[in-house]
Amino acid sequence: MADTEIEIEIPSYFLCPITLAIMRDPVTVSTGITYDRHSIEKWLFTQQKTTCPATKQHLPSLDLTPNITLRRLIQSWCTLHALQRLPTPKPPLTRPHLLRLLSSAAHSHSLQSLKSAAAESHTNRRIMAAAGAPEFLASLITTPAAEDALSLLCALQLPESSLKPLSTPNFIQSLTLILQIGSYESRSYAINLLRSITEIADPSTLTSLNPQFFTEIAQFLKSDDITRKERKSALKTLASVCIWGRNRVKAVEAGVVSAAIDLLLETSEKRMCEMLMGVVEVLCQCAEGRAELVGHAAGLAVVSKKILRVSGAASEKGVRILQAVSRHSATKAVVAEMMQSGVVGKLCLVVQVDCGVKIKERAMEILKAHARAWRNSPCLPYHFISSYPS
């Protein structure tokens, strides 16, 4: 006799209005609607929404109240229908309990209880962020508990208001030291924290960055044992800091231009190429950056190669890099190299294809500026160069 499937109808009020899955830990928001804790926390704290999903009303408070009556009904219903009984969820941390955990960790440097609490729910992580846990964890960066403290800081997914107090020169210096001597895991956590902190730090903090900061970022970029995500975090960090003060020069002297060019030679991934070209473009706004680019054996060639082969954004950045070189660093040797390395041919192609008015205008400016030197280039058709001054 064949097995028969028995369909059990689940009462609609047992289902989470967001996912329509059975609630495991029902909680009620300030509008009176009940949701599963995991689903509503994802809506509020991961997706950064501040409205009730069902009513679309603004939530004046993000507090979640356990619906104990509904949870008991669900558990009773599961028992009645011979389904696995849902375990009673742990209640969220209270502030007094958290303070006791922090006090205990401060004496033993054991963060296991805090890590377990953070893993349980978004609510716990939010309470920890508001109760001073980030500052406490930051104080452990120079102790043997550094790796656990860094991992927990990353796991807390701190909002800007909690990150801001950490964006100090001393903490950035501590993270720089981790990049220099830390384990692989510690370096990974450190670069992710630096990316977040440098995006919101005060300009006064960013302009006072130590040259060692840029040296460690450059070495991190060159590492073979890091992931693409970690490399992108390093590039985002550079993009945030290199626009301030003399940071461009510090980055160039640390070898960032050379590292970026070497990576451009190796990668064809769209987003990675765009980020690398963006960093090179920013650094080419200073004379030291342009000198490093044209001094690299593959600098001009690889920038030219990426134009029209990656994306519109990469092409625009590439032409701007070549424009900066053309305007400010176009010695006789550089102009000759631009022709030999294929730059002239690529610029001519940019002018002829449909790639945006601004890019075409920049390419035309470069070609016209050096028309006399490039008149014999086989890449330029006669009718195209005949209008240039002889």
Tab-separated table of C-alpha atoms in Angstrom:
chain	number	residue	atom	x	y	z
A	1	MET	CA	0.000	0.000	0.000
A	2	ALA	CA	1.460	3.313	-1.048
A	3	ASP	CA	2.163	5.930	1.569
A	4	THR	CA	-0.338	8.749	1.668
A	5	GLU	CA	0.629	12.342	2.363
A	6	ILE	CA	-1.305	14.026	5.143
A	7	GLU	CA	-1.707	17.761	4.696
A	8	ILE	CA	-1.931	19.759	7.923
A	9	GLU	CA	-3.454	23.190	7.650
A	10	ILE	CA	-1.484	25.715	9.674
A	11	PRO	CA	-3.583	28.489	11.261
A	12	SER	CA	-2.832	31.790	9.550
A	13	TYR	CA	-2.111	33.572	12.816
A	14	PHE	CA	0.791	31.126	13.401
A	15	LEU	CA	2.515	32.440	10.264
A	16	CYS	CA	4.872	35.377	10.070
A	17	PRO	CA	3.280	38.099	7.854
A	18	ILE	CA	6.667	38.701	6.178
A	19	THR	CA	7.671	35.163	5.189
A	20	LEU	CA	4.460	33.134	5.724
A	21	ALA	CA	6.601	30.557	7.568
A	22	ILE	CA	5.559	29.223	10.966
A	23	MET	CA	6.727	31.456	13.787
A	24	ARG	CA	9.373	30.081	16.110
A	25	ASP	CA	9.749	33.114	18.351
A	26	PRO	CA	6.755	35.467	17.902
A	27	VAL	CA	7.331	39.082	18.906
A	28	THR	CA	5.082	42.121	18.656
A	29	VAL	CA	6.146	45.529	17.326
A	30	SER	CA	4.746	48.861	18.464
A	31	THR	CA	1.916	48.748	15.899
A	32	GLY	CA	0.529	45.603	17.530
A	33	ILE	CA	1.437	43.238	14.675
A	34	THR	CA	3.221	40.004	15.574
A	35	TYR	CA	6.145	38.649	13.539
A	36	ASP	CA	8.762	35.947	13.886
A	37	ARG	CA	11.770	37.467	15.647
A	38	HIS	CA	14.322	36.395	13.024
A	39	SER	CA	12.274	37.856	10.162
A	40	ILE	CA	11.421	41.191	11.773
A	41	GLU	CA	14.995	41.666	13.041
A	42	LYS	CA	16.278	41.124	9.496
A	43	TRP	CA	13.746	43.711	8.258
A	44	LEU	CA	14.605	46.290	10.928
A	45	PHE	CA	18.317	45.860	11.519
A	46	THR	CA	19.781	44.277	8.383
A	47	GLN	CA	17.610	46.034	5.801
A	48	GLN	CA	17.484	49.204	7.943
A	49	LYS	CA	13.684	49.609	7.635
A	50	THR	CA	11.763	51.663	10.205
A	51	THR	CA	8.194	50.796	9.202
A	52	CYS	CA	5.812	47.981	10.080
A	53	PRO	CA	5.849	45.575	7.093
A	54	ALA	CA	2.106	44.898	7.343
A	55	THR	CA	0.694	48.373	8.050
A	56	LYS	CA	3.516	50.512	6.518
A	57	GLN	CA	3.306	52.732	9.618
A	58	HIS	CA	6.458	54.302	11.029
A	59	LEU	CA	7.684	52.496	14.142
A	60	PRO	CA	8.436	55.045	16.879
A	61	SER	CA	10.240	52.313	18.836
A	62	LEU	CA	12.181	49.295	17.580
A	63	ASP	CA	11.581	47.346	20.784
A	64	LEU	CA	10.244	43.820	20.248
A	65	THR	CA	7.883	42.385	22.854
A	66	PRO	CA	7.707	38.551	23.112
A	67	ASN	CA	4.188	37.245	22.387
A	68	ILE	CA	4.244	34.495	24.981
A	69	THR	CA	0.578	33.557	24.547
A	70	LEU	CA	0.963	32.937	20.817
A	71	ARG	CA	4.192	31.019	21.330
A	72	ARG	CA	2.448	28.665	23.762
A	73	LEU	CA	-0.422	28.178	21.301
A	74	ILE	CA	2.060	27.263	18.552
A	75	GLN	CA	3.879	24.810	20.827
A	76	SER	CA	0.585	23.207	21.886
A	77	TRP	CA	-0.526	22.930	18.256
A	78	CYS	CA	2.769	21.248	17.305
A	79	THR	CA	2.326	18.730	20.131
A	80	LEU	CA	-1.292	18.062	19.134
A	81	HIS	CA	-0.299	17.313	15.537
A	82	ALA	CA	2.712	15.195	16.512
A	83	LEU	CA	5.162	17.722	15.114
A	84	GLN	CA	8.519	18.560	16.631
A	85	ARG	CA	7.954	20.910	19.520
A	86	LEU	CA	9.623	24.268	19.028
A	87	PRO	CA	12.221	25.000	21.724
A	88	THR	CA	11.535	27.898	24.045
A	89	PRO	CA	13.758	30.748	22.769
A	90	LYS	CA	16.234	32.436	25.032
A	91	PRO	CA	15.121	35.888	26.107
A	92	PRO	CA	17.202	38.811	24.805
A	93	LEU	CA	19.980	40.208	26.928
A	94	THR	CA	19.067	42.713	29.571
A	95	ARG	CA	21.405	45.602	30.259
A	96	PRO	CA	22.286	44.366	33.797
A	97	HIS	CA	23.063	40.903	32.419
A	98	LEU	CA	25.239	42.382	29.697
A	99	LEU	CA	27.151	44.522	32.191
A	100	ARG	CA	27.871	41.390	34.229
A	101	LEU	CA	29.163	39.642	31.093
A	102	LEU	CA	31.395	42.614	30.290
A	103	SER	CA	32.734	42.684	33.830
A	104	SER	CA	33.483	38.972	33.733
A	105	ALA	CA	35.217	39.256	30.354
A	106	ALA	CA	37.288	42.190	31.574
A	107	HIS	CA	38.780	40.020	34.337
A	108	SER	CA	39.277	36.816	32.355
A	109	HIS	CA	39.622	38.116	28.773
A	110	SER	CA	37.264	35.302	27.794
A	111	LEU	CA	34.725	36.561	25.306
A	112	GLN	CA	32.868	33.296	24.706
A	113	SER	CA	29.732	34.377	26.584
A	114	LEU	CA	29.605	37.651	24.657
A	115	LYS	CA	30.149	35.841	21.333
A	116	SER	CA	27.347	33.407	22.122
A	117	ALA	CA	24.988	36.223	23.048
A	118	ALA	CA	25.831	38.166	19.887
A	119	ALA	CA	25.170	35.103	17.731
A	120	GLU	CA	21.691	34.597	19.172
A	121	SER	CA	19.904	37.648	17.777
A	122	HIS	CA	20.068	41.123	16.268
A	123	THR	CA	18.456	42.414	19.450
A	124	ASN	CA	21.370	41.207	21.553
A	125	ARG	CA	23.858	42.810	19.190
A	126	ARG	CA	21.937	46.089	19.289
A	127	ILE	CA	21.871	46.042	23.106
A	128	MET	CA	25.605	45.298	23.220
A	129	ALA	CA	26.359	48.182	20.856
A	130	ALA	CA	24.326	50.600	22.966
A	131	ALA	CA	25.798	49.452	26.289
A	132	GLY	CA	29.450	50.205	25.587
A	133	ALA	CA	30.620	46.807	24.326
A	134	PRO	CA	32.435	48.316	21.273
A	135	GLU	CA	34.673	50.501	23.442
A	136	PHE	CA	35.417	47.580	25.762
A	137	LEU	CA	36.307	45.310	22.847
A	138	ALA	CA	38.482	48.029	21.294
A	139	SER	CA	40.502	48.162	24.516
A	140	LEU	CA	41.426	44.479	24.038
A	141	ILE	CA	43.021	44.919	20.596
A	142	THR	CA	46.532	45.050	22.083
A	143	THR	CA	45.994	41.998	24.341
A	144	PRO	CA	46.114	38.243	23.658
A	145	ALA	CA	42.326	38.396	23.209
A	146	ALA	CA	42.713	40.636	20.131
A	147	GLU	CA	41.426	38.126	17.560
A	148	ASP	CA	38.269	37.315	19.540
A	149	ALA	CA	37.650	41.012	20.197
A	150	LEU	CA	38.050	41.866	16.496
A	151	SER	CA	35.749	39.064	15.382
A	152	LEU	CA	33.100	40.183	17.859
A	153	LEU	CA	33.397	43.825	16.775
A	154	CYS	CA	32.781	42.753	13.180
A	155	ALA	CA	29.906	40.455	14.201
A	156	LEU	CA	28.115	43.302	15.984
A	157	GLN	CA	27.551	45.053	12.603
A	158	LEU	CA	27.888	48.389	14.359
A	159	PRO	CA	25.859	51.380	13.124
A	160	GLU	CA	27.616	54.671	12.421
A	161	SER	CA	26.701	56.057	15.853
A	162	SER	CA	28.612	53.213	17.538
A	163	LEU	CA	31.540	53.279	15.096
A	164	LYS	CA	32.156	56.996	15.494
A	165	PRO	CA	33.703	56.741	19.001
A	166	LEU	CA	36.131	54.129	17.644
A	167	SER	CA	37.400	56.322	14.801
A	168	THR	CA	40.361	57.639	16.772
A	169	PRO	CA	44.034	57.784	15.718
A	170	ASN	CA	44.961	55.345	18.501
A	171	PHE	CA	42.456	52.696	17.425
A	172	ILE	CA	43.401	53.081	13.749
A	173	GLN	CA	47.061	52.694	14.759
A	174	SER	CA	46.172	49.520	16.680
A	175	LEU	CA	44.424	48.079	13.623
A	176	THR	CA	47.445	49.026	11.495
A	177	LEU	CA	49.638	47.023	13.867
A	178	ILE	CA	47.289	44.057	13.484
A	179	LEU	CA	47.744	44.273	9.684
A	180	GLN	CA	51.487	44.122	10.240
A	181	ILE	CA	51.844	41.278	12.742
A	182	GLY	CA	48.405	39.694	13.176
A	183	SER	CA	47.185	36.283	12.062
A	184	TYR	CA	45.267	35.845	8.828
A	185	GLU	CA	41.917	36.012	10.648
A	186	SER	CA	42.932	39.081	12.647
A	187	ARG	CA	44.107	40.905	9.515
A	188	SER	CA	40.826	40.108	7.808
A	189	TYR	CA	38.810	41.535	10.702
A	190	ALA	CA	41.118	44.565	10.914
A	191	ILE	CA	40.786	45.553	7.248
A	192	ASN	CA	36.983	45.279	7.426
A	193	LEU	CA	36.921	47.520	10.498
A	194	LEU	CA	39.275	50.027	8.855
A	195	ARG	CA	36.983	50.197	5.833
A	196	SER	CA	33.981	51.010	8.026
A	197	ILE	CA	35.824	53.455	10.279
A	198	THR	CA	37.544	55.453	7.529
A	199	GLU	CA	34.191	56.009	5.819
A	200	ILE	CA	32.875	57.978	8.823
A	201	ALA	CA	36.012	59.324	10.515
A	202	ASP	CA	36.597	63.069	10.852
A	203	PRO	CA	38.867	64.685	8.223
A	204	SER	CA	41.253	65.747	10.995
A	205	THR	CA	41.781	62.077	11.869
A	206	LEU	CA	42.265	61.028	8.262
A	207	THR	CA	44.749	63.788	7.434
A	208	SER	CA	46.974	62.717	10.336
A	209	LEU	CA	47.305	59.079	9.268
A	210	ASN	CA	50.761	57.633	9.781
A	211	PRO	CA	52.753	56.617	6.640
A	212	GLN	CA	52.915	53.124	8.147
A	213	PHE	CA	49.149	52.876	7.631
A	214	PHE	CA	49.613	53.130	3.853
A	215	THR	CA	52.585	50.774	3.865
A	216	GLU	CA	50.528	48.063	5.557
A	217	ILE	CA	47.576	48.604	3.200
A	218	ALA	CA	49.917	48.291	0.203
A	219	GLN	CA	51.427	45.089	1.611
A	220	PHE	CA	47.953	43.756	2.311
A	221	LEU	CA	46.942	44.367	-1.314
A	222	LYS	CA	49.963	42.412	-2.515
A	223	SER	CA	49.231	39.416	-0.277
A	224	ASP	CA	48.399	36.187	-2.074
A	225	ASP	CA	46.402	34.724	0.823
A	226	ILE	CA	43.578	37.280	0.998
A	227	THR	CA	40.141	36.985	-0.580
A	228	ARG	CA	38.643	39.286	-3.183
A	229	LYS	CA	36.280	40.659	-0.534
A	230	GLU	CA	39.214	41.590	1.706
A	231	ARG	CA	41.089	43.161	-1.194
A	232	LYS	CA	38.017	45.235	-2.025
A	233	SER	CA	37.834	46.362	1.610
A	234	ALA	CA	41.432	47.574	1.345
A	235	LEU	CA	40.647	49.478	-1.860
A	236	LYS	CA	37.561	51.064	-0.287
A	237	THR	CA	39.712	52.144	2.643
A	238	LEU	CA	42.193	53.797	0.281
A	239	ALA	CA	39.370	55.491	-1.627
A	240	SER	CA	38.101	56.993	1.641
A	241	VAL	CA	41.435	58.317	2.895
A	242	CYS	CA	43.427	59.308	-0.198
A	243	ILE	CA	41.311	62.382	-0.914
A	244	TRP	CA	42.532	64.082	2.283
A	245	GLY	CA	45.655	66.155	2.821
A	246	ARG	CA	48.948	64.590	1.737
A	247	ASN	CA	47.546	61.072	1.862
A	248	ARG	CA	47.968	60.697	-1.902
A	249	VAL	CA	51.710	61.231	-1.569
A	250	LYS	CA	51.904	58.890	1.435
A	251	ALA	CA	50.075	56.191	-0.521
A	252	VAL	CA	52.325	56.588	-3.554
A	253	GLU	CA	55.470	56.420	-1.425
A	254	ALA	CA	54.092	53.251	0.208
A	255	GLY	CA	53.842	51.548	-3.208
A	256	VAL	CA	50.075	51.622	-3.719
A	257	VAL	CA	50.293	52.644	-7.398
A	258	SER	CA	52.646	49.776	-8.192
A	259	ALA	CA	50.436	47.310	-6.291
A	260	ALA	CA	47.307	48.527	-8.117
A	261	ILE	CA	48.935	48.211	-11.550
A	262	ASP	CA	50.152	44.687	-10.793
A	263	LEU	CA	46.625	43.712	-9.746
A	264	LEU	CA	45.161	45.280	-12.899
A	265	LEU	CA	47.471	43.036	-14.917
A	266	GLU	CA	46.087	39.966	-13.145
A	267	THR	CA	42.345	40.603	-12.891
A	268	SER	CA	39.488	41.023	-15.323
A	269	GLU	CA	36.677	41.157	-12.749
A	270	LYS	CA	34.552	44.219	-13.447
A	271	ARG	CA	34.138	45.621	-9.942
A	272	MET	CA	37.746	44.959	-8.962
A	273	CYS	CA	39.024	46.704	-12.112
A	274	GLU	CA	36.784	49.714	-11.476
A	275	MET	CA	38.037	50.045	-7.906
A	276	LEU	CA	41.695	49.693	-8.904
A	277	MET	CA	41.300	52.255	-11.693
A	278	GLY	CA	39.577	54.584	-9.218
A	279	VAL	CA	42.488	54.399	-6.773
A	280	VAL	CA	45.037	54.993	-9.555
A	281	GLU	CA	42.996	57.959	-10.817
A	282	VAL	CA	42.985	59.589	-7.370
A	283	LEU	CA	46.720	59.039	-6.919
A	284	CYS	CA	47.462	60.446	-10.379
A	285	GLN	CA	46.129	63.783	-9.162
A	286	CYS	CA	49.564	64.329	-7.600
A	287	ALA	CA	52.900	64.507	-9.439
A	288	GLU	CA	54.306	61.590	-7.435
A	289	GLY	CA	51.426	59.359	-8.487
A	290	ARG	CA	51.815	60.195	-12.176
A	291	ALA	CA	55.558	59.617	-11.988
A	292	GLU	CA	54.967	56.199	-10.413
A	293	LEU	CA	52.449	55.281	-13.126
A	294	VAL	CA	54.643	56.237	-16.095
A	295	GLY	CA	57.683	54.741	-14.364
A	296	HIS	CA	56.034	51.323	-14.144
A	297	ALA	CA	56.865	49.192	-17.174
A	298	ALA	CA	53.198	48.271	-17.675
A	299	GLY	CA	51.510	51.372	-16.213
A	300	LEU	CA	50.273	53.200	-19.298
A	301	ALA	CA	49.694	49.991	-21.229
A	302	VAL	CA	47.439	48.339	-18.643
A	303	VAL	CA	45.368	51.507	-18.104
A	304	SER	CA	44.873	51.760	-21.865
A	305	LYS	CA	44.017	48.058	-22.099
A	306	LYS	CA	41.162	48.330	-19.602
A	307	ILE	CA	39.483	51.174	-21.535
A	308	LEU	CA	36.439	49.897	-23.495
A	309	ARG	CA	37.036	46.356	-22.201
A	310	VAL	CA	35.622	46.417	-18.659
A	311	SER	CA	32.782	48.911	-18.207
A	312	GLY	CA	31.796	52.491	-18.879
A	313	ALA	CA	32.971	53.514	-15.406
A	314	ALA	CA	36.382	51.888	-15.896
A	315	SER	CA	36.735	53.530	-19.314
A	316	GLU	CA	35.956	56.958	-17.896
A	317	LYS	CA	38.488	56.513	-15.088
A	318	GLY	CA	41.108	55.272	-17.548
A	319	VAL	CA	40.725	58.243	-19.883
A	320	ARG	CA	40.910	60.627	-16.914
A	321	ILE	CA	44.178	58.976	-15.846
A	322	LEU	CA	45.620	59.423	-19.344
A	323	GLN	CA	44.372	63.012	-19.416
A	324	ALA	CA	46.192	63.782	-16.146
A	325	VAL	CA	49.396	62.321	-17.586
A	326	SER	CA	48.910	64.213	-20.856
A	327	ARG	CA	48.376	67.548	-19.129
A	328	HIS	CA	51.057	67.423	-16.464
A	329	SER	CA	53.604	64.666	-17.153
A	330	ALA	CA	53.882	64.458	-20.946
A	331	THR	CA	57.643	64.483	-21.451
A	332	LYS	CA	59.003	63.502	-24.843
A	333	ALA	CA	59.721	59.971	-23.561
A	334	VAL	CA	56.238	59.601	-22.085
A	335	VAL	CA	54.543	60.788	-25.286
A	336	ALA	CA	56.613	58.303	-27.287
A	337	GLU	CA	55.695	55.493	-24.882
A	338	MET	CA	52.007	56.353	-25.185
A	339	MET	CA	52.249	55.691	-28.909
A	340	GLN	CA	54.325	52.523	-28.535
A	341	SER	CA	52.127	51.016	-25.796
A	342	GLY	CA	48.870	51.384	-27.731
A	343	VAL	CA	47.484	54.407	-25.893
A	344	VAL	CA	47.089	56.444	-29.096
A	345	GLY	CA	45.211	53.683	-30.864
A	346	LYS	CA	42.872	53.202	-27.921
A	347	LEU	CA	42.145	56.944	-27.695
A	348	CYS	CA	41.385	57.013	-31.398
A	349	LEU	CA	38.963	54.125	-30.895
A	350	VAL	CA	37.298	55.954	-27.998
A	351	VAL	CA	36.632	58.912	-30.281
A	352	GLN	CA	34.994	56.716	-32.907
A	353	VAL	CA	32.744	54.446	-30.805
A	354	ASP	CA	29.610	55.239	-28.816
A	355	CYS	CA	30.975	55.591	-25.282
A	356	GLY	CA	29.724	58.941	-23.985
A	357	VAL	CA	30.308	62.563	-24.888
A	358	LYS	CA	32.549	63.412	-21.925
A	359	ILE	CA	34.922	60.513	-22.572
A	360	LYS	CA	35.134	61.442	-26.267
A	361	GLU	CA	35.943	65.056	-25.406
A	362	ARG	CA	38.719	64.004	-23.038
A	363	ALA	CA	40.190	61.626	-25.617
A	364	MET	CA	40.055	64.350	-28.304
A	365	GLU	CA	41.848	66.768	-25.979
A	366	ILE	CA	44.693	64.283	-25.446
A	367	LEU	CA	45.020	63.525	-29.168
A	368	LYS	CA	45.025	67.176	-30.146
A	369	ALA	CA	47.552	68.104	-27.463
A	370	HIS	CA	50.150	65.756	-28.939
A	371	ALA	CA	49.089	65.652	-32.609
A	372	ARG	CA	52.508	66.753	-33.847
A	373	ALA	CA	54.282	63.895	-32.055
A	374	TRP	CA	51.730	61.283	-33.072
A	375	ARG	CA	51.147	62.239	-36.740
A	376	ASN	CA	53.111	59.205	-37.919
A	377	SER	CA	51.165	56.759	-35.794
A	378	PRO	CA	49.693	53.969	-37.977
A	379	CYS	CA	46.663	53.954	-35.660
A	380	LEU	CA	45.445	57.349	-36.817
A	381	PRO	CA	43.721	57.496	-40.232
A	382	TYR	CA	44.730	60.389	-42.474
A	383	HIS	CA	41.329	62.084	-42.461
A	384	PHE	CA	41.376	62.045	-38.650
A	385	ILE	CA	44.770	63.729	-38.172
A	386	SER	CA	44.558	66.138	-41.097
A	387	SER	CA	42.535	68.568	-38.991
A	388	TYR	CA	45.198	68.716	-36.276
A	389	PRO	CA	47.815	71.453	-36.278
A	390	SER	CA	51.006	70.370	-38.045
